[in-house]
CSV table of C-alpha atoms in Angstrom, one decimal:
chain,number,residue,atom,x,y,z
A,10,UNK,CA,17.9,-11.7,-24.0
A,11,UNK,CA,16.0,-8.4,-24.6
A,12,UNK,CA,12.8,-7.7,-22.8
A,13,UNK,CA,9.9,-7.3,-24.8
A,14,UNK,CA,7.6,-4.1,-24.3
A,15,UNK,CA,4.2,-4.9,-22.5
A,16,UNK,CA,1.5,-4.9,-25.2
A,17,UNK,CA,-1.4,-4.6,-22.7
A,18,UNK,CA,-1.9,-1.7,-20.6
A,19,UNK,CA,-4.7,-0.3,-18.2
A,20,UNK,CA,-6.7,1.8,-20.3
A,21,UNK,CA,-7.4,4.4,-17.4
A,22,UNK,CA,-4.1,4.7,-15.8
A,23,UNK,CA,-1.7,3.0,-18.2
A,24,UNK,CA,-0.2,0.5,-15.8
A,25,UNK,CA,1.3,-2.4,-17.7
A,26,UNK,CA,0.0,-5.9,-17.5
A,27,UNK,CA,2.3,-8.1,-15.3
A,28,UNK,CA,3.2,-4.7,-13.2
A,29,UNK,CA,3.0,-4.9,-9.4
A,30,UNK,CA,-0.3,-3.8,-8.5
A,31,UNK,CA,-2.3,-5.3,-11.3
A,32,UNK,CA,-5.3,-7.2,-10.4
A,33,UNK,CA,-5.8,-10.8,-12.0
A,34,UNK,CA,-8.7,-13.0,-12.2
A,35,UNK,CA,-8.8,-15.3,-9.2
A,36,UNK,CA,-5.3,-13.6,-8.3
A,37,UNK,CA,-3.5,-15.7,-11.0
A,38,UNK,CA,-1.6,-13.9,-13.9
A,39,UNK,CA,-2.4,-17.0,-16.1
A,40,UNK,CA,-6.2,-16.4,-15.7
A,41,UNK,CA,-5.8,-12.9,-17.4
A,42,UNK,CA,-7.1,-9.7,-16.0
A,43,UNK,CA,-9.7,-9.3,-13.3
A,44,UNK,CA,-11.4,-6.3,-15.2
A,45,UNK,CA,-11.9,-5.5,-18.7
A,46,UNK,CA,-14.6,-3.6,-21.1
A,47,UNK,CA,-15.1,-3.5,-24.8
A,48,UNK,CA,-12.3,-0.9,-24.9
A,49,UNK,CA,-9.5,-2.8,-23.2
A,50,UNK,CA,-8.4,-4.1,-19.9
A,51,UNK,CA,-8.5,-2.2,-16.5
A,52,UNK,CA,-5.9,-2.8,-13.8
A,53,UNK,CA,-8.0,-2.5,-10.7
A,54,UNK,CA,-11.5,-1.9,-9.1
A,55,UNK,CA,-10.5,1.8,-8.8
A,56,UNK,CA,-9.7,1.9,-12.6
A,57,UNK,CA,-12.9,0.1,-13.3
A,58,UNK,CA,-15.0,2.4,-11.5
A,59,UNK,CA,-13.4,5.4,-13.1
A,60,UNK,CA,-13.9,3.9,-16.4
A,61,UNK,CA,-17.7,3.1,-15.6
A,62,UNK,CA,-18.2,6.6,-14.2
A,63,UNK,CA,-16.5,8.3,-17.3
A,64,UNK,CA,-18.6,6.0,-20.0
A,65,UNK,CA,-21.6,6.8,-18.0
A,66,UNK,CA,-21.1,10.5,-18.4
A,67,UNK,CA,-20.5,10.0,-22.0
A,68,UNK,CA,-23.6,7.9,-22.6
A,69,UNK,CA,-21.6,5.0,-23.8
A,70,UNK,CA,-22.0,2.1,-21.5
A,71,UNK,CA,-21.8,-1.2,-23.4
A,72,UNK,CA,-25.1,-3.1,-23.4
A,73,UNK,CA,-23.6,-6.3,-22.9
A,74,UNK,CA,-20.5,-8.0,-21.2
A,75,UNK,CA,-17.5,-7.6,-23.4
A,76,UNK,CA,-15.9,-10.9,-24.3
A,77,UNK,CA,-12.5,-11.7,-22.4
A,78,UNK,CA,-9.8,-9.9,-24.4
A,79,UNK,CA,-7.2,-12.8,-23.9
A,80,UNK,CA,-9.8,-15.6,-25.1
A,81,UNK,CA,-10.8,-13.4,-28.2
A,82,UNK,CA,-7.0,-13.0,-29.1
A,83,UNK,CA,-6.2,-16.7,-28.7
A,84,UNK,CA,-8.9,-17.5,-31.2
A,85,UNK,CA,-7.0,-15.5,-33.7
A,86,UNK,CA,-3.6,-17.0,-33.1
A,87,UNK,CA,-4.9,-20.6,-34.3
């Protein structure tokens, strides 16, 4: 059976979802990523802070929390 390429990657460092070192909500992969933003998912606290710093410098910080990207996608699959 062929392995499919991972669709989700950290938007800061490019680490694929399911890779060693990726942080999950409550430490469980089935709960989705621990960190995300309106632009995508983030793999760790370090990437989350780097992304926040970059967006603050750009003046593009979101004004409200971004919806969980995995919950939003599952709504469209139905």
